CSV table of C-alpha atoms and ligand atoms in Angstrom, one decimal:
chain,number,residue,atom,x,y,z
S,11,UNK,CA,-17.5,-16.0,5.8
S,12,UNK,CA,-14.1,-17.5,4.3
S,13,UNK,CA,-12.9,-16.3,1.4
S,14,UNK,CA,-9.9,-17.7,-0.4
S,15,UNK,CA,-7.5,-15.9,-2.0
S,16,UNK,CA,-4.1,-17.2,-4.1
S,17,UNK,CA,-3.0,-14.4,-5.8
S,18,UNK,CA,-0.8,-13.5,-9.4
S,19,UNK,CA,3.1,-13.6,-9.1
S,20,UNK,CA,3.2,-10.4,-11.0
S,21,UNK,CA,0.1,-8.4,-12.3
S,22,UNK,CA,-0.9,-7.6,-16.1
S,23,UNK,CA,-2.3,-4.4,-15.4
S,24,UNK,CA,0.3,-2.3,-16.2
S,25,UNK,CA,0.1,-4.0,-20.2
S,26,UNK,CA,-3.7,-2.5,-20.3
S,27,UNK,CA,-4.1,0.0,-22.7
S,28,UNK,CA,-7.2,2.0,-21.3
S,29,UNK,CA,-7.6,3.8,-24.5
S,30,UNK,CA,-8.4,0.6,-26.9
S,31,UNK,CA,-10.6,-1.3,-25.3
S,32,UNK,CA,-12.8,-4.0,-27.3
S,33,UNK,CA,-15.9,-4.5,-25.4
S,34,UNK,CA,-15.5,-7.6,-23.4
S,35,UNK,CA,-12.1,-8.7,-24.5
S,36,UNK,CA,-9.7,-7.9,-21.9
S,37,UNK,CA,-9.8,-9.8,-18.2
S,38,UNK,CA,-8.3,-8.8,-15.1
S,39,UNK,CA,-5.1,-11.1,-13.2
S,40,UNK,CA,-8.5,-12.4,-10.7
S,41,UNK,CA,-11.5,-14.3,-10.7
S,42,UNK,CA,-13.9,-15.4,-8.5
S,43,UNK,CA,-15.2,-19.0,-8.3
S,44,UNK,CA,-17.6,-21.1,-5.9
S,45,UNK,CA,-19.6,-24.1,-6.0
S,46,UNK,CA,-22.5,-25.4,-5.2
S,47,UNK,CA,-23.0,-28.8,-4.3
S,48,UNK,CA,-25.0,-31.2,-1.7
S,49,UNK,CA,-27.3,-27.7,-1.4
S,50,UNK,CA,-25.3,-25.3,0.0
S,51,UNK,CA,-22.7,-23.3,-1.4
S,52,UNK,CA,-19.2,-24.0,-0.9
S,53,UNK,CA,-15.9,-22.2,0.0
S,54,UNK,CA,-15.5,-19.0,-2.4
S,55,UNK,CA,-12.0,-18.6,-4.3
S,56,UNK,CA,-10.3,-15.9,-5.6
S,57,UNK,CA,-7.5,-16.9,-7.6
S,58,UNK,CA,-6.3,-16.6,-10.8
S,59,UNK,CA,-7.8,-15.5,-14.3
S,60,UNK,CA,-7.6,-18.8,-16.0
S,61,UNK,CA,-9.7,-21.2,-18.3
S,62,UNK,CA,-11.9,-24.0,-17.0
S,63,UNK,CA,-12.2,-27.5,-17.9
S,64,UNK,CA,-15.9,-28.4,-18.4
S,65,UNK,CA,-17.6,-32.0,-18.3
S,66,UNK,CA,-19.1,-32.4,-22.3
S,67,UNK,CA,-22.2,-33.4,-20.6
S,68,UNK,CA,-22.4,-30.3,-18.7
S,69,UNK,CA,-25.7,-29.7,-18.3
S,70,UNK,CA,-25.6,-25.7,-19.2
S,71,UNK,CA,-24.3,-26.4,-22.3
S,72,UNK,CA,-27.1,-28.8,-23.3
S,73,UNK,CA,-30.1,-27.2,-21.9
S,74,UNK,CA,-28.9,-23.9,-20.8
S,75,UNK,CA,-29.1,-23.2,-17.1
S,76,UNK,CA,-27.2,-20.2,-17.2
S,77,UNK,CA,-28.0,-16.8,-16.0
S,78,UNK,CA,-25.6,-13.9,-15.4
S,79,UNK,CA,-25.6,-10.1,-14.3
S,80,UNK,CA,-23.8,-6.4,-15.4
S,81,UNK,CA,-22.5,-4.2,-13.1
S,82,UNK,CA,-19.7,-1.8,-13.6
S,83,UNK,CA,-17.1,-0.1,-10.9
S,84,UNK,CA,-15.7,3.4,-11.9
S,85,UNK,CA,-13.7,4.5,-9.1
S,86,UNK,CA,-13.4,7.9,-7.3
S,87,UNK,CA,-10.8,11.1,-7.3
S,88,UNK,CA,-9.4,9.8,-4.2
S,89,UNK,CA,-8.5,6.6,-6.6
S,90,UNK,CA,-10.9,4.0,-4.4
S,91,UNK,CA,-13.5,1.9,-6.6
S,92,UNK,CA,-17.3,2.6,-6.8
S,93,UNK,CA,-19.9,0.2,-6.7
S,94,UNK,CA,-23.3,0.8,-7.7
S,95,UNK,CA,-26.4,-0.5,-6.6
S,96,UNK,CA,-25.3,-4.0,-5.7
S,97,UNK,CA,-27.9,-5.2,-3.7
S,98,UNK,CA,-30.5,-4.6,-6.8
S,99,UNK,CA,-28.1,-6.9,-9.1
S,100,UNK,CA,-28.3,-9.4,-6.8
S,101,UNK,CA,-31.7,-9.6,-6.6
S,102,UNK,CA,-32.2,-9.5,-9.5
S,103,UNK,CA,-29.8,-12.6,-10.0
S,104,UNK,CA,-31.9,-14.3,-7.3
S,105,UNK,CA,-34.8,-13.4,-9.9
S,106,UNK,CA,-33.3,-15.1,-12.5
S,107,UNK,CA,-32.1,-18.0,-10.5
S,108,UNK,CA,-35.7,-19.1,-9.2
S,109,UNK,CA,-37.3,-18.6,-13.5
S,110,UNK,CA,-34.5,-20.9,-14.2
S,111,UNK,CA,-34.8,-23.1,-11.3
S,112,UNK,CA,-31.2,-22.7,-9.8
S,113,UNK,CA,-30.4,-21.7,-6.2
S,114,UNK,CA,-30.0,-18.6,-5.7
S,115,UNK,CA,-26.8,-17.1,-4.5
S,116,UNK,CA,-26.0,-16.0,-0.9
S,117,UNK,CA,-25.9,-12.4,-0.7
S,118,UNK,CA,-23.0,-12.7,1.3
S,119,UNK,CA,-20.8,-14.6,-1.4
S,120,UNK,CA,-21.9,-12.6,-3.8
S,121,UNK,CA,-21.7,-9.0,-2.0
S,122,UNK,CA,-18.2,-9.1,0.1
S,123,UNK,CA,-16.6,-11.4,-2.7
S,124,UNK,CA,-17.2,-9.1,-5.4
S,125,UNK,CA,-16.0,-6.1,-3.1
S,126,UNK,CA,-12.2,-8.2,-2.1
S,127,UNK,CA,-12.0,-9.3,-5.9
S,128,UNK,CA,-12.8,-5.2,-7.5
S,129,UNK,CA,-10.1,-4.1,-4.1
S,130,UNK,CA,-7.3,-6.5,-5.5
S,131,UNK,CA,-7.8,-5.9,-8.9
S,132,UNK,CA,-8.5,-2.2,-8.7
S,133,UNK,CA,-5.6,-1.3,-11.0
S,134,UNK,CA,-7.8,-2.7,-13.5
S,135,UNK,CA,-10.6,-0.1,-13.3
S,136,UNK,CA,-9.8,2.4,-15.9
S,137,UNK,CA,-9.8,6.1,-15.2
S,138,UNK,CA,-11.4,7.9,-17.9
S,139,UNK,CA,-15.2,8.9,-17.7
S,140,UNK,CA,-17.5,6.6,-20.2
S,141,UNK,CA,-15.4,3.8,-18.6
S,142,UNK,CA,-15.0,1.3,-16.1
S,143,UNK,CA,-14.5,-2.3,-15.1
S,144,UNK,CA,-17.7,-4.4,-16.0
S,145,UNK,CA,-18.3,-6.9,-14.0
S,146,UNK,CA,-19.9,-10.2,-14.8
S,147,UNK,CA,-21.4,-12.4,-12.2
S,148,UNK,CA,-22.3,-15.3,-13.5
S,149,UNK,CA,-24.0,-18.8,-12.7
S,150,UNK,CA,-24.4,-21.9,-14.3
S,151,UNK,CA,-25.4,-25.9,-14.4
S,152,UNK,CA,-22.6,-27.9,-13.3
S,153,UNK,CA,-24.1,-32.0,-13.7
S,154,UNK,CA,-22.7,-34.0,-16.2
S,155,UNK,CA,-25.7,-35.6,-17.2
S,156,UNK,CA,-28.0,-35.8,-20.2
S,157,UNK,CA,-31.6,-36.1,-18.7
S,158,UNK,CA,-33.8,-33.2,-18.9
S,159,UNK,CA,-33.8,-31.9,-15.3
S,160,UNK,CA,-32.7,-29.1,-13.1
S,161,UNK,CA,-28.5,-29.6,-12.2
S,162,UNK,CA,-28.1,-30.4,-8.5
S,163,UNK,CA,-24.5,-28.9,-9.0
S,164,UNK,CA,-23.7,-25.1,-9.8
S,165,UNK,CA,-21.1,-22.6,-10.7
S,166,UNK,CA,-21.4,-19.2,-9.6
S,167,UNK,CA,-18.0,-17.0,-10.4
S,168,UNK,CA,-17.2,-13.2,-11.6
S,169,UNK,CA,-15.1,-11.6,-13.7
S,170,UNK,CA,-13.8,-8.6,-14.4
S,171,UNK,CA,-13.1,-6.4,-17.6
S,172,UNK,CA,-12.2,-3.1,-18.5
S,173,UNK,CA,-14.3,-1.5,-21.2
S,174,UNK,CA,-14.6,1.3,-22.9
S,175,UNK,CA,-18.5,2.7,-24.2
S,176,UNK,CA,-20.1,-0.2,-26.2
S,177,UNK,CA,-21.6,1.7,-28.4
S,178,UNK,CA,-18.7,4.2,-29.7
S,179,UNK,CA,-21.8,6.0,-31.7
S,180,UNK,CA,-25.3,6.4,-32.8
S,181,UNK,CA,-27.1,3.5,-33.3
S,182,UNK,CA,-29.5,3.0,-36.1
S,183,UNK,CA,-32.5,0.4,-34.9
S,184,UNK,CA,-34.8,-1.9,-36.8
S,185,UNK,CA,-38.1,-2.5,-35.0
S,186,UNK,CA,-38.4,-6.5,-35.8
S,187,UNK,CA,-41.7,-7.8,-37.4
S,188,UNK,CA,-40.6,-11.8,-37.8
S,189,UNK,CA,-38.8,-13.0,-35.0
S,190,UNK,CA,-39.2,-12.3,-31.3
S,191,UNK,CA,-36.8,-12.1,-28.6
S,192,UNK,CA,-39.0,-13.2,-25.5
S,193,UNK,CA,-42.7,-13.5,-25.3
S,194,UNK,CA,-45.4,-13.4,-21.8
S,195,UNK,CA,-45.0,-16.3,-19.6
S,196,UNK,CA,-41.5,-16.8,-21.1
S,197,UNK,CA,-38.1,-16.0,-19.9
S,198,UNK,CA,-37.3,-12.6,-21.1
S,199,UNK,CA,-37.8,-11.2,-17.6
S,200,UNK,CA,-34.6,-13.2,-16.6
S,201,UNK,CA,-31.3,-12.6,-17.8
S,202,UNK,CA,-30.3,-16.0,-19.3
S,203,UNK,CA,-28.3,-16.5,-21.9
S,204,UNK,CA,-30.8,-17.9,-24.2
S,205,UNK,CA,-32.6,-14.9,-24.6
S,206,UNK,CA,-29.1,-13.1,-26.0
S,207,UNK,CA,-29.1,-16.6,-28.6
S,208,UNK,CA,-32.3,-15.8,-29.1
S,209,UNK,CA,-31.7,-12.8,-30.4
S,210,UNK,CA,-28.3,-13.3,-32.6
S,211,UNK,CA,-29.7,-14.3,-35.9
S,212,UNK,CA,-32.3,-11.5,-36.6
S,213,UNK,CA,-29.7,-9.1,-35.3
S,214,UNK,CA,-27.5,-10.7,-38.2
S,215,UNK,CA,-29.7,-9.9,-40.4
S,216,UNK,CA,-30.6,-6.0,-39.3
S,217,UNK,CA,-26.9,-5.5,-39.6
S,218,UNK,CA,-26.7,-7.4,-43.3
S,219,UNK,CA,-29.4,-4.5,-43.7
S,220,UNK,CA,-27.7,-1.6,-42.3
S,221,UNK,CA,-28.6,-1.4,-38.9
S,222,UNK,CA,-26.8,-1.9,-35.8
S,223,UNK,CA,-30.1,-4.0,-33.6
S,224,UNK,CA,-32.9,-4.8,-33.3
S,225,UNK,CA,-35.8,-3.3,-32.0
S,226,UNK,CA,-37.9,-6.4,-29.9
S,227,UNK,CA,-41.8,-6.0,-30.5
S,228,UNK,CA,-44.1,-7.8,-28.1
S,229,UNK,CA,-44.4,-11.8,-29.5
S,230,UNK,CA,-48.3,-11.8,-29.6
S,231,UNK,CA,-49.2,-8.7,-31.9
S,232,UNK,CA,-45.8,-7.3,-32.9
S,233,UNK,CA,-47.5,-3.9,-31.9
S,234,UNK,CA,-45.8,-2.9,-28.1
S,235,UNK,CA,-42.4,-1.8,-28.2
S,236,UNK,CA,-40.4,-4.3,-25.7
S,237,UNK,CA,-36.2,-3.5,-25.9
S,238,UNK,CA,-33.0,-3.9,-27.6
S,239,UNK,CA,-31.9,-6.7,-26.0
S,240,UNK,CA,-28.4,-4.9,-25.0
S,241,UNK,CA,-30.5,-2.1,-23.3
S,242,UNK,CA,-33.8,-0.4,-22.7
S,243,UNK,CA,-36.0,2.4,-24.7
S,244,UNK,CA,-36.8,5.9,-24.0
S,245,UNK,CA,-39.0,8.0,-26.5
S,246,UNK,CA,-38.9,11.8,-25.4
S,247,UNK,CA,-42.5,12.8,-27.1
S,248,UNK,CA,-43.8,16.4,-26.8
S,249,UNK,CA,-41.3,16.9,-24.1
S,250,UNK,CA,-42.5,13.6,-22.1
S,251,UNK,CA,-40.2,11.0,-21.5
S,252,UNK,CA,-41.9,7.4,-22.4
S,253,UNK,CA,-40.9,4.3,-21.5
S,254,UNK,CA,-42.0,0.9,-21.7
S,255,UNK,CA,-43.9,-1.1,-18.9
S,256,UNK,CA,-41.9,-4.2,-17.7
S,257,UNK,CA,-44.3,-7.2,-18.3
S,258,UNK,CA,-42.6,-10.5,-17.7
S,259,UNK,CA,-41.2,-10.0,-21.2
S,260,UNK,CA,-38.7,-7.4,-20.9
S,261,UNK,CA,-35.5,-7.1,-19.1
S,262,UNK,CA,-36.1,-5.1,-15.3
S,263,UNK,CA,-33.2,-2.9,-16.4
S,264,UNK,CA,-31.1,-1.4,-13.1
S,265,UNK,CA,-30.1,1.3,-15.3
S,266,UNK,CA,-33.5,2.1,-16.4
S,267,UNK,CA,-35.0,2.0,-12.9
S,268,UNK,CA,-32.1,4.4,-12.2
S,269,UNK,CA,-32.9,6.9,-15.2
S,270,UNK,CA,-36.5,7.0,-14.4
S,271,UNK,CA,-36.2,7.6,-10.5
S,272,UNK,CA,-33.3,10.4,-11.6
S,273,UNK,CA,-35.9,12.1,-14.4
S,274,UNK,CA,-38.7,12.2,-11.7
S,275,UNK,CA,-37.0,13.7,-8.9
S,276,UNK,CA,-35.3,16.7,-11.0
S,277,UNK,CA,-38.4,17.5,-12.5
S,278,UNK,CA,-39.2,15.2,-15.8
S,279,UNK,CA,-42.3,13.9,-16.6
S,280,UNK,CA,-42.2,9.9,-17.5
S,281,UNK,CA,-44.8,7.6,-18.6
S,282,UNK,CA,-44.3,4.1,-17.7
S,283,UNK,CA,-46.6,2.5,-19.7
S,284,UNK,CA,-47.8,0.0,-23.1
S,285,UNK,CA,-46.4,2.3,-26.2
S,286,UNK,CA,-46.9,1.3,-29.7
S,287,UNK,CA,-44.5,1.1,-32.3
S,288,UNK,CA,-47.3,3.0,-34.2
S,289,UNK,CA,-47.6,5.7,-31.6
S,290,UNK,CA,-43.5,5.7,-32.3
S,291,UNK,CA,-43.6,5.9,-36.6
S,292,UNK,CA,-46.2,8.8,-35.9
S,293,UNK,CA,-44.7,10.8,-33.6
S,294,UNK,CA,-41.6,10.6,-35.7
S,295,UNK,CA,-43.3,12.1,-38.7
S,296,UNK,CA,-44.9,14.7,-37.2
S,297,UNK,CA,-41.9,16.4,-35.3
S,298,UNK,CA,-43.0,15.4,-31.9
S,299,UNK,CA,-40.7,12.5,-31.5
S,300,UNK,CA,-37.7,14.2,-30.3
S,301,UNK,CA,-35.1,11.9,-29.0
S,302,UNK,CA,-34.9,8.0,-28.6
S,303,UNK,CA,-31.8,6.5,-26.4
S,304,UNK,CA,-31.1,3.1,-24.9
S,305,UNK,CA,-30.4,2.8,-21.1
S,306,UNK,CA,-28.0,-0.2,-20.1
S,307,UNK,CA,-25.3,-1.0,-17.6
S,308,UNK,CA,-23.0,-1.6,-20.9
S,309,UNK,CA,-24.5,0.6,-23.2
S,310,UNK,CA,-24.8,3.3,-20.7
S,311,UNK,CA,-26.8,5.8,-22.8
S,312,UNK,CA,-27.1,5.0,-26.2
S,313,UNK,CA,-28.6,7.8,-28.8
S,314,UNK,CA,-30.4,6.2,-31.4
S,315,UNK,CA,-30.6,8.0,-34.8
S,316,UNK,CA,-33.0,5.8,-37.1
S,317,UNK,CA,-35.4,3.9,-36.6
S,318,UNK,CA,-36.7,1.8,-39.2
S,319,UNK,CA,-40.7,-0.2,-39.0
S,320,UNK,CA,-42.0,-1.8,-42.0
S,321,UNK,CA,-41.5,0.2,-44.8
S,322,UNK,CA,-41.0,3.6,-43.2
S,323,UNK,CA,-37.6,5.3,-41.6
S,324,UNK,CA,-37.7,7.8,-38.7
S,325,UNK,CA,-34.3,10.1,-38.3
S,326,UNK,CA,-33.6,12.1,-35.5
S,327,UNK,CA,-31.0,14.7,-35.0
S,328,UNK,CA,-28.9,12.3,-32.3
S,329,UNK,CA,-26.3,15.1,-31.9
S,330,UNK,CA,-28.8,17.3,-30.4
S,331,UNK,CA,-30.2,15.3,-27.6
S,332,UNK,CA,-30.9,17.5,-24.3
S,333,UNK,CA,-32.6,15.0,-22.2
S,334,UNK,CA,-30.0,11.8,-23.1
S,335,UNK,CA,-27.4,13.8,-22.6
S,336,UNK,CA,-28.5,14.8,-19.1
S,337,UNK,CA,-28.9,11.3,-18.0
S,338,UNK,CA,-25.6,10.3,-19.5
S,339,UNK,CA,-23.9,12.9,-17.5
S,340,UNK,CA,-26.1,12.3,-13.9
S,341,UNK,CA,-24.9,8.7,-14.6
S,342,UNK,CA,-21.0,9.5,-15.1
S,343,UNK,CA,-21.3,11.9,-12.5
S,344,UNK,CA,-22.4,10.1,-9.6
S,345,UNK,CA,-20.5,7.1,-10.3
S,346,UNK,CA,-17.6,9.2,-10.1
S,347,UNK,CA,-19.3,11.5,-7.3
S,348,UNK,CA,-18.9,14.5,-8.5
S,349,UNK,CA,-22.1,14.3,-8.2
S,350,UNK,CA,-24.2,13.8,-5.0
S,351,UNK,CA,-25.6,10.8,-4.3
S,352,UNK,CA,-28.6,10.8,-2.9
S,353,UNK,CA,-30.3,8.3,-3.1
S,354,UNK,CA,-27.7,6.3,-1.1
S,355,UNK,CA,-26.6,4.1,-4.9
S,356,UNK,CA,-22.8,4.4,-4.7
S,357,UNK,CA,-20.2,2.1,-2.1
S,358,UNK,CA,-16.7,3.2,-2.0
S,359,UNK,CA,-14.6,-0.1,-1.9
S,360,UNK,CA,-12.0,0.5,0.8
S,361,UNK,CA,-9.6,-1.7,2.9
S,362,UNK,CA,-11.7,-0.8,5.7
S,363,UNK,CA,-15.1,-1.8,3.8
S,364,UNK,CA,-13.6,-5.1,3.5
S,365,UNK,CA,-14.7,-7.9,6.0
S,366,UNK,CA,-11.7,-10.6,5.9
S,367,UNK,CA,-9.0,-8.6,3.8
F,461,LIG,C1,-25.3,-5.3,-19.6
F,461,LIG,O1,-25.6,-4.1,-19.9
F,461,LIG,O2,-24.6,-5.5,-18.6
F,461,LIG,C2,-25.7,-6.4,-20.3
F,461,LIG,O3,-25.8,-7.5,-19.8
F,461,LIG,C3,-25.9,-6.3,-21.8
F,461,LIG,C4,-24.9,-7.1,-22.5
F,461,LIG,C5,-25.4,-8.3,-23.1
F,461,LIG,C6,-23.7,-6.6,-22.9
């Protein structure tokens, strides 16, 4: 497979101060960019970080075929990037693609362009654990054209960022009685963007109240616990770890299917099941809730200290977390392999991994 690459005169990466990074605010000199048109996809580019020039009847912006992914690359001692578990984010891309009705990306682009754009641009990847270079892959309606219809033309491109944590602290959630973030039979399942619309304004108004997000409850009986929309849940109960059941509702987290395959094989127990946000408030006021943490590609692991339902608040002691903190550390740890990885999740991004370089 071609892959075409124009380089920067003169990289920016030696301007990047590692140690103030706002979430999602800093790019890298290189993107990657390829079309899709007359059903195949074209020629991928790498060239450079720039903006584009859309159509105003681009057919994204109007109906909202847009779907995108989160990955991250950390990079080993020897100073070589690590990839993790790429294969999954592109299926789960291809997921999204077919709820959307889009084409769904050759593996190939998406795979071996992703590994020459994180080589050239591997300055970029910042060294300190808790960090890395998140990477979004991204596709999205091209036709310029008003009708109602799935777009014959699409973009797919990634881009790179350093970042540090997202969350810097210990969140305080509100479990959401109103509004819902993504009922059965919808798209919640997928990530699109409208689900993150979706779920803007009653975020708003949790943070007018205090609180940093919201909580999502299923959109039928406001009774199941679902996600936060920038991660998903774990309750540690009675020493149990809980989480909840995917159901065409929730986001198939990468980093939760990570964390739950990790607990189980060093000896946790987890429930993968339906848990109520009743089940939640009570465990919380009897002393059996012990920790709650969100699990995200961004987020990482994110301890939450309040929870708030109705009229009722639930604190937790967030400093003293055993079982998030564990996690959090098997996660830093393997993507910087200090850790072994054995369950085969980690590629090292070499010249020599590179097919066309
Ligand atoms: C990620 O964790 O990669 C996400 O996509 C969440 C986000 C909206 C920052």
């Amino acid at each position: 497979m071609e892959i075409k690459i124009n380089k920067v005169a003169q990289s920016r990466a030696s301007e990047v101060d590692f140690n103030n990074l706002k979430f999602g605010t800093v790019f890298t000199d290189h993107m990657l960019e390829v079309d899709y048109a007359n059903g195949e996809w074209q020629t991928p580019v790498i060239r450079p970080f720039e903006r584009l020039t859309l159509h105003p009847g681009n057919a994204a912006i109007h109906y909202g075929q847009s779907i995108f992914e989160g990955m991250k690359a950390t990079r080993n001692k020897e100073g070589n990037p690590i990839l993790f578990r790429v294969d999954k984010h592109v299926d789960r891309m291809n997921e999204s693609a077919r709820r959307m009705c889009m084409p769904e990306i050759s593996r190939e682009i998406y795979e071996e362009g992703l590994r020459q754009l994180i080589y050239l641009d591997k300055a970029w990847i910042p060294p300190m654990d808790g960090s890395a270079l998140y990477i979004r892959p991204f596709m999205f309606a091209t036709d310029e054209f008003l009708g109602v219809r799935p777009s014959e033309n699409y973009k797919f491109m990634i881009l790179l960022s350093p970042v540090g944590p997202y969350y810097s602290a210990p969140v305080k959630l509100k479990a959401e009685e109103k509004y819902v973030r993504a009922t059965y039979g919808g798209v919640g399942e997928a990530k699109t963007a409208g689900n993150y619309a979706a779920s803007l304004y009653p975020a708003k108004l949790a943070q007018k109240e205090g609180y940093d997000q919201v909580m999502w409850l299923d959109g039928k009986e406001f009774k199941y616990v679902q996600e936060v929309g920038t991660m998903n849940l774990f309750f540690v109960i009675n020493g149990k770890i809980l989480t909840p059941e995917t159901d065409g509702a929730i986001l198939k987290g990468i980093t939760r299917d990570t964390a739950i395959q990790l607990f189980r094989q060093n000896g946790y127990e987890v429930e993968v099941r339906k848990i109520t946000i009743e089940e939640i408030m009570q465990a919380g006021q009897n002393g059996s809730l012990t920790e709650i943490f969100g699990a995200g590609t961004a987020a990482v692991v994110a301890k939450v200290k309040e929870l708030r339902y109705k009229d009722q608040s639930i604190y937790l002691n967030a400093e003293n977390y055993p079982i998030a903190s564990w996690i959090y550390d098997q996660f830093i740890g393997i993507r910087n392999q200090s850790i072994p990885d054995v369950n085969g999740w980690v590629e090292e991004v070499t010249a020599d991994s590179l097919v066309n370089a």
